[in-house]
PDB file of C-alpha atoms and ligand atoms in Angstrom:
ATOM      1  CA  UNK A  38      49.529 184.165  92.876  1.00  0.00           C
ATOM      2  CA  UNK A  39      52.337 186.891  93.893  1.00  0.00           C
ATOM      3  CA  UNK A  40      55.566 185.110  93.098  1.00  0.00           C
ATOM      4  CA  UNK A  41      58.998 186.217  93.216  1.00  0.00           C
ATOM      5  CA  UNK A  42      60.566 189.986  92.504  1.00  0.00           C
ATOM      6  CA  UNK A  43      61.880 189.292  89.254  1.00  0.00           C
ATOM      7  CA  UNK A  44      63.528 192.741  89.143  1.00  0.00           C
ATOM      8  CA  UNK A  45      63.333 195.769  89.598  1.00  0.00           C
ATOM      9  CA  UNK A  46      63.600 198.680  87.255  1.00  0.00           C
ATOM     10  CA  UNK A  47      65.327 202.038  86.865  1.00  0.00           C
ATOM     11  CA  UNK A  48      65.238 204.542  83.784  1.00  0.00           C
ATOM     12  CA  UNK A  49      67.843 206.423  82.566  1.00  0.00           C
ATOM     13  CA  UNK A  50      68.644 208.820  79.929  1.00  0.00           C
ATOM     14  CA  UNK A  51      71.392 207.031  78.894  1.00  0.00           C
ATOM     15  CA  UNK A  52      71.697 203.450  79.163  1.00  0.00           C
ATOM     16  CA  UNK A  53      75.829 203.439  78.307  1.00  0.00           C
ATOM     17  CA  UNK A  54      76.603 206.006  80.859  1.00  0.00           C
ATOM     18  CA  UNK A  55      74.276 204.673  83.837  1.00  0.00           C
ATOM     19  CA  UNK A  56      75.238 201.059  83.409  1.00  0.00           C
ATOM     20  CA  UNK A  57      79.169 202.150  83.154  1.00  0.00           C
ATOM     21  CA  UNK A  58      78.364 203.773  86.891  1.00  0.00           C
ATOM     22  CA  UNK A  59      76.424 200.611  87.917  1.00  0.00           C
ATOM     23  CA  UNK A  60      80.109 198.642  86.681  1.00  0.00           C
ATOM     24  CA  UNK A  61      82.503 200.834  87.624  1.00  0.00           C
ATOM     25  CA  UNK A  62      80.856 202.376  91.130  1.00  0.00           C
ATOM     26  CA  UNK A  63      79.224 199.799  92.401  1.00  0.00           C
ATOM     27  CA  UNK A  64      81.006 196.845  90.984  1.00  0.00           C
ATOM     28  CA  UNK A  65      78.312 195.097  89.249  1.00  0.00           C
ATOM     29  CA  UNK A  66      78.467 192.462  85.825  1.00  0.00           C
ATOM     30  CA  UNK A  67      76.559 193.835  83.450  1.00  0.00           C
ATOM     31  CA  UNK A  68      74.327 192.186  80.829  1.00  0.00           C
ATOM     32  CA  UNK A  69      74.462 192.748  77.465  1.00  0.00           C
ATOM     33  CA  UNK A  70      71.790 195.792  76.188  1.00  0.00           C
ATOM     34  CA  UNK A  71      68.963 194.598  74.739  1.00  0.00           C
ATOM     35  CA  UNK A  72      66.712 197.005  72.038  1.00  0.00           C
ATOM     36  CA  UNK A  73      63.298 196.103  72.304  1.00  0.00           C
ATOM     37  CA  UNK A  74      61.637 198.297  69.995  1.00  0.00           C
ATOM     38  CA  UNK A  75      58.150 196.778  70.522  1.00  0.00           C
ATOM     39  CA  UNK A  76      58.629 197.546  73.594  1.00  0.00           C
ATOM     40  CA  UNK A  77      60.367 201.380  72.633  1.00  0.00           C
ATOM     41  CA  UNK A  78      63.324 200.545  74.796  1.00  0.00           C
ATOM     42  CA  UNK A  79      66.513 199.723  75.027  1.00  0.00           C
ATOM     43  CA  UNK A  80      67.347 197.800  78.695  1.00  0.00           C
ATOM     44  CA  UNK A  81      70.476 195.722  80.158  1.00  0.00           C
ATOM     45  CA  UNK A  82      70.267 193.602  82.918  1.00  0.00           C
ATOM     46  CA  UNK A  83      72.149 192.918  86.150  1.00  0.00           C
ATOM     47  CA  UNK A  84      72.012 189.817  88.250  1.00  0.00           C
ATOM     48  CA  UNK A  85      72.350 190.663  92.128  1.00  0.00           C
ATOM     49  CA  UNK A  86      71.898 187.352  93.187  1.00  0.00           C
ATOM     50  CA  UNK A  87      68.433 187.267  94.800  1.00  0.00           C
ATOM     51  CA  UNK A  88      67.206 189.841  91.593  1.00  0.00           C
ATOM     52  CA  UNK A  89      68.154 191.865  88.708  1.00  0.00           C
ATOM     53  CA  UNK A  90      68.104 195.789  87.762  1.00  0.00           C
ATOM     54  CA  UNK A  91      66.829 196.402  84.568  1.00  0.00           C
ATOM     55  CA  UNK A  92      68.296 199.122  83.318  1.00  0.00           C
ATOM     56  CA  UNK A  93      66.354 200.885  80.335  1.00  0.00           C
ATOM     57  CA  UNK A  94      66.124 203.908  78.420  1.00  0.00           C
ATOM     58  CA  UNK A  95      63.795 205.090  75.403  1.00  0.00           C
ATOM     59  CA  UNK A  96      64.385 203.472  71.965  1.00  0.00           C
ATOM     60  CA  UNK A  97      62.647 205.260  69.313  1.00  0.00           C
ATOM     61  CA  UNK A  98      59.884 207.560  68.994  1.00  0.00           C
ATOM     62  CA  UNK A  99      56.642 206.917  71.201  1.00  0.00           C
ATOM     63  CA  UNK A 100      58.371 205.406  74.013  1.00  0.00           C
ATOM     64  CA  UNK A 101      55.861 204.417  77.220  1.00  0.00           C
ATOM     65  CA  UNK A 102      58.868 206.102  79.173  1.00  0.00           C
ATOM     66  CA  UNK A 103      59.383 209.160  77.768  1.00  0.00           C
ATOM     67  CA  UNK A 104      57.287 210.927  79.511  1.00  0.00           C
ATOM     68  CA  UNK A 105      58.508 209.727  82.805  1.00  0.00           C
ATOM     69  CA  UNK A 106      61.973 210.914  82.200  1.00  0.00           C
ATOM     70  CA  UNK A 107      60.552 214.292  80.938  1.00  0.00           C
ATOM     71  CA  UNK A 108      59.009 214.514  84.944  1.00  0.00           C
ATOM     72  CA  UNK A 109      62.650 212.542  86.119  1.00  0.00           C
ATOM     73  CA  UNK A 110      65.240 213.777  83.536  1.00  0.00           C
ATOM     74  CA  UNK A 111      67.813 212.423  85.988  1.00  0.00           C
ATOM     75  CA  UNK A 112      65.802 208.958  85.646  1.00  0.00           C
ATOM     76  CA  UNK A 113      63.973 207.049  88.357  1.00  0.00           C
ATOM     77  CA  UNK A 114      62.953 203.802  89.828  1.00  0.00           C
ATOM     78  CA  UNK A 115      60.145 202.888  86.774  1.00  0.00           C
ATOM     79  CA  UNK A 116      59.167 199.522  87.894  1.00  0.00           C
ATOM     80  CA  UNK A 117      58.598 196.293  89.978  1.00  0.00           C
ATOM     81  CA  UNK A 118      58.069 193.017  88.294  1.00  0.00           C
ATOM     82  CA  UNK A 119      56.743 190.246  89.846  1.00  0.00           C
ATOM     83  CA  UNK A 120      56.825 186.774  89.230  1.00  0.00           C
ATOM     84  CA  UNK A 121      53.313 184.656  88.190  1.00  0.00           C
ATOM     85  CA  UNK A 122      52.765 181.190  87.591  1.00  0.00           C
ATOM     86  CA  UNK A 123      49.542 181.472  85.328  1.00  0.00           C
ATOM     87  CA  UNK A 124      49.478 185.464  83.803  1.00  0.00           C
ATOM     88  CA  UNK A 125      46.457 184.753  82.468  1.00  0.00           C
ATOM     89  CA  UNK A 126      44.425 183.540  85.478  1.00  0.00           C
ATOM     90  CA  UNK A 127      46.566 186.613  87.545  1.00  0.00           C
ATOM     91  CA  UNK A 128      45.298 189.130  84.615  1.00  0.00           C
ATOM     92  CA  UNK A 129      41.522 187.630  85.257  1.00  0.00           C
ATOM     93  CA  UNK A 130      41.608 188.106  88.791  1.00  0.00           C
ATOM     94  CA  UNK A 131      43.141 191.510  89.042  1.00  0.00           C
ATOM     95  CA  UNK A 132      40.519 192.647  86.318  1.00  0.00           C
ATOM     96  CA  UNK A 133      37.809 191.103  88.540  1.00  0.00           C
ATOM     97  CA  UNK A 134      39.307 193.527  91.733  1.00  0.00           C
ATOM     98  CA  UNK A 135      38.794 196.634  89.176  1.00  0.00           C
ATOM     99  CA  UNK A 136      42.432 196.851  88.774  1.00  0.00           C
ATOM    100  CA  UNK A 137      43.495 198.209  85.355  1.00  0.00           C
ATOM    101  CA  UNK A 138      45.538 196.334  83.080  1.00  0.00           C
ATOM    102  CA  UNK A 139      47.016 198.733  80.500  1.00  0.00           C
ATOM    103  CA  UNK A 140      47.776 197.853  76.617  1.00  0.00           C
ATOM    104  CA  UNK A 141      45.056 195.622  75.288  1.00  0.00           C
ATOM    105  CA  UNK A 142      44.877 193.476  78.229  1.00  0.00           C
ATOM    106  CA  UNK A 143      46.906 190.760  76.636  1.00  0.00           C
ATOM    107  CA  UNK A 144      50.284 189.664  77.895  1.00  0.00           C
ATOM    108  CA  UNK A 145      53.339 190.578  75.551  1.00  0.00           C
ATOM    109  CA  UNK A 146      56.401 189.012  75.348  1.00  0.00           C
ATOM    110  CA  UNK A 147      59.150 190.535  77.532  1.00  0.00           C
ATOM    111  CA  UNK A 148      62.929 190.810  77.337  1.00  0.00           C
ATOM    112  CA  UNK A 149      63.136 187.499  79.053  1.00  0.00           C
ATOM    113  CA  UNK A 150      61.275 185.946  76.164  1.00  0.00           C
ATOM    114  CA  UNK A 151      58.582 185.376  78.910  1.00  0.00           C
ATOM    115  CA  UNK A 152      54.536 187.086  78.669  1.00  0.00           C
ATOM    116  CA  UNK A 153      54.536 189.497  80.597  1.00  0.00           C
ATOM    117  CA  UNK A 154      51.721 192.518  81.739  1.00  0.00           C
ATOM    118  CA  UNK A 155      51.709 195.958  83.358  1.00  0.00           C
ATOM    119  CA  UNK A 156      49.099 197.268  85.968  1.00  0.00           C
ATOM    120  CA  UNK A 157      48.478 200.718  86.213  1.00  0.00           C
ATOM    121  CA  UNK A 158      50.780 202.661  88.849  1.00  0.00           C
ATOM    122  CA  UNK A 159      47.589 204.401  90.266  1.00  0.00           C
ATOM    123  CA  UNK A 160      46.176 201.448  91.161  1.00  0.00           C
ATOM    124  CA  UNK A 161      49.463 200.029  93.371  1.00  0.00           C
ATOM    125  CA  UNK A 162      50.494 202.749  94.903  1.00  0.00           C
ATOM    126  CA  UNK A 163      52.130 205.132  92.559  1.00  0.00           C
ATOM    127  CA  UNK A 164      53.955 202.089  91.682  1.00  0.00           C
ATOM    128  CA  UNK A 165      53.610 200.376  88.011  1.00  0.00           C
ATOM    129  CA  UNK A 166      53.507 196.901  88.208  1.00  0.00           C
ATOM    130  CA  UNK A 167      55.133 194.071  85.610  1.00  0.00           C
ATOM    131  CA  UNK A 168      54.003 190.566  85.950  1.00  0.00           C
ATOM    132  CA  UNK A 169      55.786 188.025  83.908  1.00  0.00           C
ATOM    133  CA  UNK A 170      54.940 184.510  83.781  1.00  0.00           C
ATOM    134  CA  UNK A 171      57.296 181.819  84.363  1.00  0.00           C
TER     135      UNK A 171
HETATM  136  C1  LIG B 289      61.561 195.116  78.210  1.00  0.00           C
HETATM  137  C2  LIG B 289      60.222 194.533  78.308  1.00  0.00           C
HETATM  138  C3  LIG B 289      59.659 194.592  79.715  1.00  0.00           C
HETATM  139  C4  LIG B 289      60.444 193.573  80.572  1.00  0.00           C
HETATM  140  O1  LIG B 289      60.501 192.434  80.064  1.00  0.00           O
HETATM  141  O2  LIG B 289      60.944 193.878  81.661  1.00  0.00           O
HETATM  142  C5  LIG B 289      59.715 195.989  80.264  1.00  0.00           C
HETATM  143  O3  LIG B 289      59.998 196.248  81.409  1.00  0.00           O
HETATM  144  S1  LIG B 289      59.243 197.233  79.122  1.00  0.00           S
HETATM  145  C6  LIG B 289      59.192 198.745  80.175  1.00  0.00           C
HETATM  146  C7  LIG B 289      58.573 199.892  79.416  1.00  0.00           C
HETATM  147  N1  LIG B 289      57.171 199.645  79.139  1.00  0.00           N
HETATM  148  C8  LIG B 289      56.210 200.060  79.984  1.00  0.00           C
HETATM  149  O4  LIG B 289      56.453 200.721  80.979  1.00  0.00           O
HETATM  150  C9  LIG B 289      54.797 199.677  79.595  1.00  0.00           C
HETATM  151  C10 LIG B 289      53.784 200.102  80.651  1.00  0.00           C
HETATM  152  N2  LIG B 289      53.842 201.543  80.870  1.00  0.00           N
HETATM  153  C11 LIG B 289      52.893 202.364  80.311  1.00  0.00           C
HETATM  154  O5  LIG B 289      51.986 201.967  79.618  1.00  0.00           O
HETATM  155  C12 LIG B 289      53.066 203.845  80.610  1.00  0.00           C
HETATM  156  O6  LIG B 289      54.396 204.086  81.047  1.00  0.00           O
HETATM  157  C13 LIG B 289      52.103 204.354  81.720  1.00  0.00           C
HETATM  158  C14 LIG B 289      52.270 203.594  83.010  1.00  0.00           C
HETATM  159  C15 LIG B 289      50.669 204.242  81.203  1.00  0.00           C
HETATM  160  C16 LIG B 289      52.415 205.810  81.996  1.00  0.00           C
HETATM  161  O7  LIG B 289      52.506 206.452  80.767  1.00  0.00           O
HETATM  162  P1  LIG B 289      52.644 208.050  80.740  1.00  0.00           P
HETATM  163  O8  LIG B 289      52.845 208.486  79.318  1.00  0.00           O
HETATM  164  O9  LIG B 289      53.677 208.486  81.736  1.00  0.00           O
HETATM  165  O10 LIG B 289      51.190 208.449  81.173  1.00  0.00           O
HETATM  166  P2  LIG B 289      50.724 209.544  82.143  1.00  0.00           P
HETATM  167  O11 LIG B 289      51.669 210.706  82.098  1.00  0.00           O
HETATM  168  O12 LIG B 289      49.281 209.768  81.818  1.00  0.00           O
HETATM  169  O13 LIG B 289      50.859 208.830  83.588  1.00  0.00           O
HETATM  170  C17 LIG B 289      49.699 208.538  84.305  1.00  0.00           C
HETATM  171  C18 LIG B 289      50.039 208.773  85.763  1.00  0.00           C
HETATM  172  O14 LIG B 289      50.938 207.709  86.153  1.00  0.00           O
HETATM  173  C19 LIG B 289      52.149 208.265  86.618  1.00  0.00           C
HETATM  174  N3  LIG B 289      53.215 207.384  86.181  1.00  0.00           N
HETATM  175  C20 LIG B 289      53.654 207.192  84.924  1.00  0.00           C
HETATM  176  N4  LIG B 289      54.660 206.273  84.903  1.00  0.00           N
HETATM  177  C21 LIG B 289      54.844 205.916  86.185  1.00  0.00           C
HETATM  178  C22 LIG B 289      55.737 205.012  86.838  1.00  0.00           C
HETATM  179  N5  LIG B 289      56.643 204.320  86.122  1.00  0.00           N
HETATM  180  N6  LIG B 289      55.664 204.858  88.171  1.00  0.00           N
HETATM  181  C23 LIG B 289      54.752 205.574  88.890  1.00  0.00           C
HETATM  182  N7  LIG B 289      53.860 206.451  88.351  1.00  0.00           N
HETATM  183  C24 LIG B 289      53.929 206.608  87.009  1.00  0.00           C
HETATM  184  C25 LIG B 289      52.256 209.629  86.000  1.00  0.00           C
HETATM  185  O15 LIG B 289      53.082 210.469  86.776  1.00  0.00           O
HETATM  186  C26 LIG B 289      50.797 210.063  86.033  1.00  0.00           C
HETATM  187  O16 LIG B 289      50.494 210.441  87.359  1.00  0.00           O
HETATM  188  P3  LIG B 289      49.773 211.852  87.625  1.00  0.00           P
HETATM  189  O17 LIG B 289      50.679 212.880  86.974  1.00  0.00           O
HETATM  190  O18 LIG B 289      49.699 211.957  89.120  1.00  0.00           O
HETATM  191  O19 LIG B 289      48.439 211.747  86.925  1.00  0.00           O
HETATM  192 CO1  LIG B 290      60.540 195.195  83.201  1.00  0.00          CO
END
């Protein structure tokens, strides 16, 4: 079931500024920024090869990670997402553990155009979970 880390993903209070750092300081090729409201934010992409960094920050009112960035104003590492060949039968069987899936249980499409889902961070280790199907 566990596939590949698709990325990994840090929020910021400002996409422009953290993603100029990520350039400039660390040498990195950007993506170009994506705004997802359904999704209430805004995120760019960097390729590292093996991965990407998703870089995102709040787009409009009601964002899922505003509140994080009210506990991390600085920002913070936000996510993991892991590959899945079959999100639906992954979904099933994490349900079936008692882990909880949040939103409505279905997948969504994410920024890769792919379904993906989140798991709750309480039930990984203080760490919120993406799986995206591809
Ligand atoms: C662009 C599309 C897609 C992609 O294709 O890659 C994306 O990545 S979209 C990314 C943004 N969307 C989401 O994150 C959706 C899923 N997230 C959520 O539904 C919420 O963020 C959350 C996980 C339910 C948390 O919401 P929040 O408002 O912060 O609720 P709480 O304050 O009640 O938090 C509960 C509990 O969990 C801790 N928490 C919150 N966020 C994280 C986190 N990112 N990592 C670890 N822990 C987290 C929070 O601190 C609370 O803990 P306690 O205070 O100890 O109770
Ligand atoms: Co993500």
């Amino acid at each position: 079931m566990l596939g590949r880390l698709n990325h990994v993903a840090i929020a910021v209070p400002d996409l422009a500024a953290a993603s100029a750092v990520y350039r400039d300081a660390l040498g990195a090729t950007l993506g170009e920024p994506q705004a997802l409201p359904e999704h209430g934010v805004t995120v760019l992409f960097i390729d590292t090869g093996n991965t990407k960094i998703e870089l995102l920050e709040p787009l409009g009112e009601g964002s899922p990670i505003a509140a994080f960035l009210e506990k991390n104003p600085a920002g913070g590492m936000h996510h993991i997402c892991y590959e899945v060949d079959d999100i639906i039968a992954a979904r099933d069987r994490l349900k079936a553990s008692g882990a909880r899936v949040l939103g409505d249980g279905n997948p969504r499409i994410g920024a890769h155009g792919k379904p993906v889902l989140f798991l709750h961070p309480k039930d990984f280790f203080g760490t919120l979970v993406e799986l995206e199907q591809v």
